[in-house]
PDB file of C-alpha atoms in Angstrom:
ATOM      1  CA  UNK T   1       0.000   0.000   0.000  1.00  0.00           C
ATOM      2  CA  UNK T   2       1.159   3.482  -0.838  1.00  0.00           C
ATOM      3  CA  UNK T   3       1.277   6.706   1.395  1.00  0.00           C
ATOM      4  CA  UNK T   4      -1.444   8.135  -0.352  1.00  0.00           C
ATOM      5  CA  UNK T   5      -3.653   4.597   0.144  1.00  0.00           C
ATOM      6  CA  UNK T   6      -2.450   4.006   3.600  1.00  0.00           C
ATOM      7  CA  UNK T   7      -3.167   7.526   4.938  1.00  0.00           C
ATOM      8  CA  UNK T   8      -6.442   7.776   3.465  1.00  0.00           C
ATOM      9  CA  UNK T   9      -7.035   4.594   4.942  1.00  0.00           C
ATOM     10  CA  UNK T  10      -6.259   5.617   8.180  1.00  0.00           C
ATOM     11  CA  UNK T  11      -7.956   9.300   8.124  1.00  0.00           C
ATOM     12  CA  UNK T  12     -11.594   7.669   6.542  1.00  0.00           C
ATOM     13  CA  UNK T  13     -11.776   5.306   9.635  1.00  0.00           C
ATOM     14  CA  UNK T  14     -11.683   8.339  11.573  1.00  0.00           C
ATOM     15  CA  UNK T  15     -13.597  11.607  12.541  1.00  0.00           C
ATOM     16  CA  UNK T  16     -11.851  13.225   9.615  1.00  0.00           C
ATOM     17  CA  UNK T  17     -13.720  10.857   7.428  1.00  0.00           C
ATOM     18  CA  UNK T  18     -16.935  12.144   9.073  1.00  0.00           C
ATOM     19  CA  UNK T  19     -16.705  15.582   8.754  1.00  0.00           C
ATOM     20  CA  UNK T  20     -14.678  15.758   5.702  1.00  0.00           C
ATOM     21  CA  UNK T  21     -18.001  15.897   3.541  1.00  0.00           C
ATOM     22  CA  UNK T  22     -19.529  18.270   5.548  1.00  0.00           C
ATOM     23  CA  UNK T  23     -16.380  20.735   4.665  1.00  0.00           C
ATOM     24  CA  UNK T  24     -16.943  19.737   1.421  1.00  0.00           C
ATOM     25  CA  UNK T  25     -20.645  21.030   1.204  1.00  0.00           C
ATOM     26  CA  UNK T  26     -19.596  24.388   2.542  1.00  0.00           C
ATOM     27  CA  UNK T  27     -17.998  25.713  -0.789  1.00  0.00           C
ATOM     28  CA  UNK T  28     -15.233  27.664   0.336  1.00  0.00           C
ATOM     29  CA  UNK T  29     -12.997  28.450  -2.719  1.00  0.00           C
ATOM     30  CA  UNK T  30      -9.305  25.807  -2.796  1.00  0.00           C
ATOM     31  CA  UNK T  31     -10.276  24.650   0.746  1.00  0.00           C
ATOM     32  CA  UNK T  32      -8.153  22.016   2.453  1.00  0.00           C
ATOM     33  CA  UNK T  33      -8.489  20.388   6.060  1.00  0.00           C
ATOM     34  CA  UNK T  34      -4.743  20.294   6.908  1.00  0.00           C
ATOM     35  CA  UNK T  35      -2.841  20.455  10.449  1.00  0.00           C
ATOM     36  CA  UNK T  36      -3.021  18.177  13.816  1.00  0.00           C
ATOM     37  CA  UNK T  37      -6.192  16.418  13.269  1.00  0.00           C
ATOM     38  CA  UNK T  38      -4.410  14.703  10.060  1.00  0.00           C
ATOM     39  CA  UNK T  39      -1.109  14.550  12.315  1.00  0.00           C
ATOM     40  CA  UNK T  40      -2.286  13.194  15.446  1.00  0.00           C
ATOM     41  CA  UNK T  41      -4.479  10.859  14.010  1.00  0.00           C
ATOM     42  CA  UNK T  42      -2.128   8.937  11.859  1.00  0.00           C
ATOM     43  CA  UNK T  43       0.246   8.854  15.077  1.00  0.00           C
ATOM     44  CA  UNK T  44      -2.438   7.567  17.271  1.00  0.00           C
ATOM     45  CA  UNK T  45      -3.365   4.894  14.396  1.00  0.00           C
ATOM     46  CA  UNK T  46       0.926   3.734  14.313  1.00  0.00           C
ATOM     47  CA  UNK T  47       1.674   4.654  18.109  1.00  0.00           C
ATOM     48  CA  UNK T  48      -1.376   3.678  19.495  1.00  0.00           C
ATOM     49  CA  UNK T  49      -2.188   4.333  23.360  1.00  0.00           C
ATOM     50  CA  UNK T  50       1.622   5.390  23.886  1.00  0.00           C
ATOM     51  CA  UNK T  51       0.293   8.199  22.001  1.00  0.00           C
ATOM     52  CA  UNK T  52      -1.641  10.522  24.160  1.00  0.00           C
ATOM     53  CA  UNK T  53      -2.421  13.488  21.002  1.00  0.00           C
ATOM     54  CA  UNK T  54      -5.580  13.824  20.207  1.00  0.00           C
ATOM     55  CA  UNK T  55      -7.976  15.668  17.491  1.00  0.00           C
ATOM     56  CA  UNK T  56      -8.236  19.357  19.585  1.00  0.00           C
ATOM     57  CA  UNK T  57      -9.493  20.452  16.107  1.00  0.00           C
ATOM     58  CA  UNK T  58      -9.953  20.461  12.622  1.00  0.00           C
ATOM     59  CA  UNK T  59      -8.246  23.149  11.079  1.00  0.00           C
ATOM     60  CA  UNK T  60      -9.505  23.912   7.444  1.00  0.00           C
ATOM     61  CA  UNK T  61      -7.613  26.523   5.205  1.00  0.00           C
ATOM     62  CA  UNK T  62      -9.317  28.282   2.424  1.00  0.00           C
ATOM     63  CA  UNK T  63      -8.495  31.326  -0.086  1.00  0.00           C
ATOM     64  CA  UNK T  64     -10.716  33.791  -1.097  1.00  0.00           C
ATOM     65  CA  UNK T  65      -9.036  37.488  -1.968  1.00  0.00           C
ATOM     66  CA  UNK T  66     -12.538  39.039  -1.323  1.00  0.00           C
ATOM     67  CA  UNK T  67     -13.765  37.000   1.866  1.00  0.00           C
ATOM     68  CA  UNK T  68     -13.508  38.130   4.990  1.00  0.00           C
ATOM     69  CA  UNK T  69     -13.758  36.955   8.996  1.00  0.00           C
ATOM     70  CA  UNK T  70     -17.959  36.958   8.295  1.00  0.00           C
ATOM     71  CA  UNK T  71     -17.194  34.272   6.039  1.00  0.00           C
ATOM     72  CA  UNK T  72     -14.936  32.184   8.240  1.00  0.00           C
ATOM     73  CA  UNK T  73     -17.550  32.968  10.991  1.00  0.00           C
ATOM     74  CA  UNK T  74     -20.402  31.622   9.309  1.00  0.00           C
ATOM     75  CA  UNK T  75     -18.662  28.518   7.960  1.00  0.00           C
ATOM     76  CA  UNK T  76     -17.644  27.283  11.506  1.00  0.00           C
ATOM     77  CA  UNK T  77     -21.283  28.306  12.595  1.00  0.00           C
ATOM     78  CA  UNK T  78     -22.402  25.238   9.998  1.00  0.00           C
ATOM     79  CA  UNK T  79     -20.061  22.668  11.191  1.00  0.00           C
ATOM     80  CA  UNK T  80     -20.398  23.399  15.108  1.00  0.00           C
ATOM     81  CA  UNK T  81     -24.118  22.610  14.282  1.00  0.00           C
ATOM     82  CA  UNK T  82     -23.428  19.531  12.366  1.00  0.00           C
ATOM     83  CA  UNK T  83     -20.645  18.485  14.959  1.00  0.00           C
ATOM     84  CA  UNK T  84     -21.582  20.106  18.603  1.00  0.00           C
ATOM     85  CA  UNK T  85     -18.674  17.884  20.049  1.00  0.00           C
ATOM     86  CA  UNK T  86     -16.079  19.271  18.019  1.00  0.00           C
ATOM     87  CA  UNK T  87     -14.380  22.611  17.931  1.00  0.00           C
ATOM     88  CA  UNK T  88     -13.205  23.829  13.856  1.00  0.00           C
ATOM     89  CA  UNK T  89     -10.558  26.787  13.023  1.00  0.00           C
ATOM     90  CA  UNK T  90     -11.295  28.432   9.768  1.00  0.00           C
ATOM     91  CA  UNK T  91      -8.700  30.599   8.274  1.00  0.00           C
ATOM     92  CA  UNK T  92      -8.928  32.088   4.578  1.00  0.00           C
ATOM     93  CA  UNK T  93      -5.447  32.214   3.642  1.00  0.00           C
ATOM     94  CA  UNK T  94      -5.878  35.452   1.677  1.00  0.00           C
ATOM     95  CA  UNK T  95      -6.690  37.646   4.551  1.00  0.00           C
ATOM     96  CA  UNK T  96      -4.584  35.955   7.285  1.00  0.00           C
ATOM     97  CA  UNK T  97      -1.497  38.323   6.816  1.00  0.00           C
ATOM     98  CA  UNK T  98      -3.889  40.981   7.587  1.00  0.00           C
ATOM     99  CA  UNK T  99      -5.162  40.269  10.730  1.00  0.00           C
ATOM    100  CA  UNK T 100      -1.842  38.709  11.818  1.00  0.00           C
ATOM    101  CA  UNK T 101       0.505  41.077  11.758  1.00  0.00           C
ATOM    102  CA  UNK T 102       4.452  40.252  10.529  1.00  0.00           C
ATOM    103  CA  UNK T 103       2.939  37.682   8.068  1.00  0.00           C
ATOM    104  CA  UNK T 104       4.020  37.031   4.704  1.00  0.00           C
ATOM    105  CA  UNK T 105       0.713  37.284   2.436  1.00  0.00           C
ATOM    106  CA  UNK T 106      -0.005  34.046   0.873  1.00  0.00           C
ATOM    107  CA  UNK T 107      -1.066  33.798  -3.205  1.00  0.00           C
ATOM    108  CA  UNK T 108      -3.019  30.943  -2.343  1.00  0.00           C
ATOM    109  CA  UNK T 109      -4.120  27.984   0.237  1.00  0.00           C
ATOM    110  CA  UNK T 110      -1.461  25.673  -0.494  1.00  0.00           C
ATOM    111  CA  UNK T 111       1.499  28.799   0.321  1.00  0.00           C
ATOM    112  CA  UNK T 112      -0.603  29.136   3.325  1.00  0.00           C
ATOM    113  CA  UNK T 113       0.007  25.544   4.518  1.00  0.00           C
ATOM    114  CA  UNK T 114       3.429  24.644   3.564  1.00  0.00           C
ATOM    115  CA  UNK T 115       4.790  27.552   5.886  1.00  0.00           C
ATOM    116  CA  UNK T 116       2.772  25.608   8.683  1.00  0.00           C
ATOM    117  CA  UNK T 117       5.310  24.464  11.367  1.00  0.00           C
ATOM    118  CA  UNK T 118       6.060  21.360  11.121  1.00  0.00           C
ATOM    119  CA  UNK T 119       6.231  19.083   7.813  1.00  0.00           C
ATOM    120  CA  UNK T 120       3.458  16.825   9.468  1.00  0.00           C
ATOM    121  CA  UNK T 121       0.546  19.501   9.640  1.00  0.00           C
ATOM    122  CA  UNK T 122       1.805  20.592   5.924  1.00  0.00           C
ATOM    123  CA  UNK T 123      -0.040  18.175   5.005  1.00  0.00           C
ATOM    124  CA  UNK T 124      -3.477  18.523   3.214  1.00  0.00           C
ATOM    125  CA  UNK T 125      -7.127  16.792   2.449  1.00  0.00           C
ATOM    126  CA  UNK T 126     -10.129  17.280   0.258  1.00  0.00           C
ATOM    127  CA  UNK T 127     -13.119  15.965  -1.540  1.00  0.00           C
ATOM    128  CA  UNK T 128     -13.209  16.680  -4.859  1.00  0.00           C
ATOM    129  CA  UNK T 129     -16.711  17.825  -6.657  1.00  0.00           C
ATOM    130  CA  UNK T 130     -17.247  14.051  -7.411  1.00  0.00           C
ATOM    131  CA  UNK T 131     -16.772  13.029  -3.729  1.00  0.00           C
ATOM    132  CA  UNK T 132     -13.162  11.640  -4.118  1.00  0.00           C
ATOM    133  CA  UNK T 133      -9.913  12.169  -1.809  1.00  0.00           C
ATOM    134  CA  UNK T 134      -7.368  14.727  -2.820  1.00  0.00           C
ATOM    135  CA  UNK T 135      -4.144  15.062  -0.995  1.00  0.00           C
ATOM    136  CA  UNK T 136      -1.929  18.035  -0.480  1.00  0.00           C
ATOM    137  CA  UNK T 137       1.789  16.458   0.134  1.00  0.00           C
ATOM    138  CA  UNK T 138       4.564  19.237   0.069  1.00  0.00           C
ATOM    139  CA  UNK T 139       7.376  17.682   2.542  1.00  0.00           C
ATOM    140  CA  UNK T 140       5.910  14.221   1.542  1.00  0.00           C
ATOM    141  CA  UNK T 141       4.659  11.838   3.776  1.00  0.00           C
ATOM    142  CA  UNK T 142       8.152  10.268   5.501  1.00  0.00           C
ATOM    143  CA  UNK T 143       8.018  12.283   8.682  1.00  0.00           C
ATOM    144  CA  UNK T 144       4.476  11.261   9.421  1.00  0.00           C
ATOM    145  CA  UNK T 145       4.610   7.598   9.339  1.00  0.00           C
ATOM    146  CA  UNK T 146       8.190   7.909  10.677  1.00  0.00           C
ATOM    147  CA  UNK T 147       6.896   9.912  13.461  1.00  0.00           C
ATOM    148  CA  UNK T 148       8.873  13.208  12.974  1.00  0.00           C
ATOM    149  CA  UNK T 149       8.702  16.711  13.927  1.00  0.00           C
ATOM    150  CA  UNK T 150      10.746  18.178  11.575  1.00  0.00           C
ATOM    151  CA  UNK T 151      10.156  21.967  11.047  1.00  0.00           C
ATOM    152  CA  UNK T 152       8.948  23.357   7.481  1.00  0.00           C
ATOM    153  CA  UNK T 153      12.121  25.371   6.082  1.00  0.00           C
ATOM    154  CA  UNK T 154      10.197  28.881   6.801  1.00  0.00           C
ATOM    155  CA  UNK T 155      10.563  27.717  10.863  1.00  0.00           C
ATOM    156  CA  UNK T 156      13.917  25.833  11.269  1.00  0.00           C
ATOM    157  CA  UNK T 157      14.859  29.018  13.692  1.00  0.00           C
ATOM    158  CA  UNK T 158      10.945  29.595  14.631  1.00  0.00           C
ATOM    159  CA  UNK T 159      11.201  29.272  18.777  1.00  0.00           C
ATOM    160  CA  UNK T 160       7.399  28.350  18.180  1.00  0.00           C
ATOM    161  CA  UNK T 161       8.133  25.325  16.202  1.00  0.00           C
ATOM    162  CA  UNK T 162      10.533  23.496  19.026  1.00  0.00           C
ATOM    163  CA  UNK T 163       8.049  24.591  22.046  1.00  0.00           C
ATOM    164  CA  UNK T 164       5.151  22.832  19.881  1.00  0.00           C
ATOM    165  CA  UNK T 165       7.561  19.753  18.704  1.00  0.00           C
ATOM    166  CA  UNK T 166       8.588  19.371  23.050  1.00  0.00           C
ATOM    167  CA  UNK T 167       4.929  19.440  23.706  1.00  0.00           C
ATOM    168  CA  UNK T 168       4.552  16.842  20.998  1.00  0.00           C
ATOM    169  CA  UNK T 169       7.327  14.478  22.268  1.00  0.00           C
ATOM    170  CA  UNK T 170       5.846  14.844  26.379  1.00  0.00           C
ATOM    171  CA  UNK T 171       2.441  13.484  24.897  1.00  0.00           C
ATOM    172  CA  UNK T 172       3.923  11.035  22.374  1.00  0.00           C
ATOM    173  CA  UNK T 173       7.588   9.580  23.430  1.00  0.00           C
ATOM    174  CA  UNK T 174       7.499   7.621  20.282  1.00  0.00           C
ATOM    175  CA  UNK T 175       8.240  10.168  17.719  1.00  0.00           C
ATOM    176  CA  UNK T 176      11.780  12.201  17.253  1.00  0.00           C
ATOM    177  CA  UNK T 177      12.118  15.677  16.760  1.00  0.00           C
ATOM    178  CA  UNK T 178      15.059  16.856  14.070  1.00  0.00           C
TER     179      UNK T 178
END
């Protein structure tokens, strides 16, 4: 089985599989659900109950030059009705610099997500208009079955991206940070 197969094998068998649809029905323009859902699921699936990181929630990335925080608003609105137990972030990508100051502006979604912090919530899923899996791979998918927290090139000297890979290796001893 290939990385592709074996993480969508391991994300559909999960809450991501459940409310991956749902994002889907939303329409929001070159929207992907990226970040520590993907992450800590596929290290709880491999590290199992040695693992103690959970789903704290789904963060979905968007880009839409003329949307604003009313739009990322009301989208979350939708899936906290559909899903009462589980908390969503919403960001459009093309406004994020804005409202976050000392940010580079991104051109679209996928610049947004590959200057995540680690390699292993650079990582990106969709549905497609027909209902099938799309994945957004930019580091690959080595670090996340390998368990490691490597930083994304933007953060090798982010202090941010070694606090958040300790807090990953307290909760999960199994994975290596580089």
């Amino acid at each position: 089985m290939n990385g592709i197969d074996r993480l969508q094998n391991i994300l559909s068998n999960s809450p991501i599989g459940d409310v991956l649809p749902a994002i889907s029905q939303l329409n929001l323009p070159d929207w992907w659900l990226a970040g520590g859902a993907l992450r800590n699921t596929v290290w709880r699936s491999i590290f199992g109950e040695n693992c103690k990181l959970f789903i704290n929630d789904f963060d979905i990335a968007f880009f839409d030059e003329n949307g604003d925080r009313d739009q990322e608003l009301a989208a979350k609105a939708v899936l906290n009705h559909l899903f009462p137990d589980y908390l969503f972030d919403i960001k459009n990508q093309a406004s994020f610099a804005r409202w976050r100051s000392g940010r580079k502006i991104y051109t679209n979604t996928e610049d947004g997500i590959k200057n995540w912090l680690h390699t292993t919530a650079a990582i990106g899923v969709r549905l497609d208009s027909q209902g099938e899996w799309e994945f957004f791979t930019p580091y690959g998918l080595d670090d996340l079955f390998n368990g490691i927290i490597r930083p994304t090139p933007t953060n090798i000297d982010n202090p941010d991206a070694q606090r958040k890979a300790d807090s990953f290796l307290q909760k999960c001893p199994c994975l290596r940070s580089l």
